[in-house]
Coordinates of C-alpha atoms in Angstrom, one line a residue:
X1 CA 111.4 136.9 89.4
X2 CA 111.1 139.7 91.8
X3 CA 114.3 140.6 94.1
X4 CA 113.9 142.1 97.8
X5 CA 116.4 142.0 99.8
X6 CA 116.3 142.9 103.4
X7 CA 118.3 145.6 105.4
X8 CA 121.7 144.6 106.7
X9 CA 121.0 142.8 110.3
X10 CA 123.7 142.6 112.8
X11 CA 124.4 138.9 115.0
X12 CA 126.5 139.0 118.2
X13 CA 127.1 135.0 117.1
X14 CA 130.1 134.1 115.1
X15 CA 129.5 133.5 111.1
X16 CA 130.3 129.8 111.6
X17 CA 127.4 129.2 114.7
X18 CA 124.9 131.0 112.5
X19 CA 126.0 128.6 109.4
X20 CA 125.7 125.4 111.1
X21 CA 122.6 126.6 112.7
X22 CA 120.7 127.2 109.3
X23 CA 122.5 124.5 106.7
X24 CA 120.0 122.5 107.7
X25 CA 116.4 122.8 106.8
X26 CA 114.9 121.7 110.6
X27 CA 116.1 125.4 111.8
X28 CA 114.0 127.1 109.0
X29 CA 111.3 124.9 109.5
X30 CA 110.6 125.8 113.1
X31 CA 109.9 129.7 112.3
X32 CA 107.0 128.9 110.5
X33 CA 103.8 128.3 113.0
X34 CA 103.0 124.9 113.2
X35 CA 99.2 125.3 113.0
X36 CA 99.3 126.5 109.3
X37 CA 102.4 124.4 108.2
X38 CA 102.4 120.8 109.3
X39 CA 106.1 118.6 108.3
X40 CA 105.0 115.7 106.8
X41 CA 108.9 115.2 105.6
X42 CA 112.0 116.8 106.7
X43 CA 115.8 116.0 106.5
X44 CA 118.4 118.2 106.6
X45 CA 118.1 119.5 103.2
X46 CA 114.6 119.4 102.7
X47 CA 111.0 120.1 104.2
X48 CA 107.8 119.1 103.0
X49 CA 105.0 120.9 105.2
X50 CA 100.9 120.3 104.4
X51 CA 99.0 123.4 103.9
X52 CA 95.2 123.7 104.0
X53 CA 95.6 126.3 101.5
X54 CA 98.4 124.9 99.7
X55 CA 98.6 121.5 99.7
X56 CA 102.2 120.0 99.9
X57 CA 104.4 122.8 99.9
X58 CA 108.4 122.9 100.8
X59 CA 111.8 124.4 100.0
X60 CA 115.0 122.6 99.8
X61 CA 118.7 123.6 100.2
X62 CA 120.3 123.8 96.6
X63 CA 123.4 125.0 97.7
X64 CA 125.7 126.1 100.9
X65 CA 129.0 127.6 101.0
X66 CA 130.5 127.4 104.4
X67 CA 130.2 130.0 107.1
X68 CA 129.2 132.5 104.3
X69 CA 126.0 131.3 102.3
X70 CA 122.7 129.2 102.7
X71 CA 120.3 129.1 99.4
X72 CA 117.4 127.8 99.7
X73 CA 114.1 127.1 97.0
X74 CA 110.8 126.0 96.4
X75 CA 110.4 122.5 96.2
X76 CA 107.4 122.4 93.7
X77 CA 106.7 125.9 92.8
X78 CA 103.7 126.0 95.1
X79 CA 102.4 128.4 96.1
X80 CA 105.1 130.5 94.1
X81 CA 108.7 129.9 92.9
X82 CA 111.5 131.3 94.9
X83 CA 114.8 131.3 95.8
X84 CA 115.9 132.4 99.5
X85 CA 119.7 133.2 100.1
X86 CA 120.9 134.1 103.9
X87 CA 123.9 135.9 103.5
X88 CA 126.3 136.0 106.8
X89 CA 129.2 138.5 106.6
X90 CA 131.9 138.3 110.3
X91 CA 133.3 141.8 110.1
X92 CA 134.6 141.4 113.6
X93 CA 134.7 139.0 116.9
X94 CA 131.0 138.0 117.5
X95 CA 129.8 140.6 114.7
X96 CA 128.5 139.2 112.0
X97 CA 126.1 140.7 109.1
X98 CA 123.1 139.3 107.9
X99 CA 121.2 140.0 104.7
X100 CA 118.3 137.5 103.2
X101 CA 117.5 138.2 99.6
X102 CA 114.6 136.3 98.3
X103 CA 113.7 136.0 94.4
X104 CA 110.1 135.1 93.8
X105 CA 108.3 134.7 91.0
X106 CA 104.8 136.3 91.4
X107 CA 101.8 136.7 89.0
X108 CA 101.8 140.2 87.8
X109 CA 98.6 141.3 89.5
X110 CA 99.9 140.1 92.8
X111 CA 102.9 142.1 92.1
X112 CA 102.2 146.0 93.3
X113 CA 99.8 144.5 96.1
X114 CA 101.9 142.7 97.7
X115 CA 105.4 144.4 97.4
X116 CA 105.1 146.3 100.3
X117 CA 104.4 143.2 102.8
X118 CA 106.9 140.9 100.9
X119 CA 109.7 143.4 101.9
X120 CA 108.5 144.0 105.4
X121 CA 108.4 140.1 105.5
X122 CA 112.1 139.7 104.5
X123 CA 113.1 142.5 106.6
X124 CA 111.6 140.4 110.1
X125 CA 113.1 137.5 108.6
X126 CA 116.3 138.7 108.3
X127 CA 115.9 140.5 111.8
X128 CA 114.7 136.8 113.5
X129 CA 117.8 135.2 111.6
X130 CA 119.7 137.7 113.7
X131 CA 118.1 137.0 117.1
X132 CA 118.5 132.9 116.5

């Protein structure tokens, strides 16, 4: 698995309001644009969303640890494998740090091609986490 991990993001929210907003799956779910990705399930720990390219693709949360950590991973390995951690750090009153580090498992020719826009794609991740 590939590891890109996006620059350090800074939230004028507190740690715990950005925690409880994305330990559940329904926040996550709403970034992605509702004409390619459609929820055909959601709870709070899972979304299943059909994909004319894809099929049935998801993610699920595997783990959380409070005010700190939300993981995140496929839920069938389609279109790839990955793991998505979001990372929230409080270094002071209503400053809190953000990184998102996302492992994925990519063929090997898709690898160089796609390095570049994986890591721009974590990056404005990481920067809309922030602006939540």
């Amino acid at each position: 698995m590939q590891k890109y991990e996006s620059k350090i993001t800074k939230s004028s929210r507190l740690a715990s309001d950005l925690y409880s907003k994305f330990s559940s799956v329904e926040t996550v779910a709403s970034m992605f644009p509702p004409d390619q990705f459609q929820p055909i399930e959601l709870t709070q720990d899972r979304c299943i969303f059909e994909n004319k390219k894809f099929g049935q693709v998801g993610f699920q949360i595997v783990e959380r640890e409070e005010n700190k950590l939300v993981k995140l991973s496929d839920f069938n390995g389609k279109p790839f494998a990955f793991f998505l951690w979001l990372q929230f750090k409080e270094v002071g009153s209503y400053d809190t740090r953000i990184r998102v580090t996302l492992h994925l498992d990519l063929p090997s020719v898709l690898k160089f091609a796609m390095k570049g826009k994986i890591q721009k794609a974590v990056d404005q991740f990481a920067e809309a986490v922030a602006s939540v």
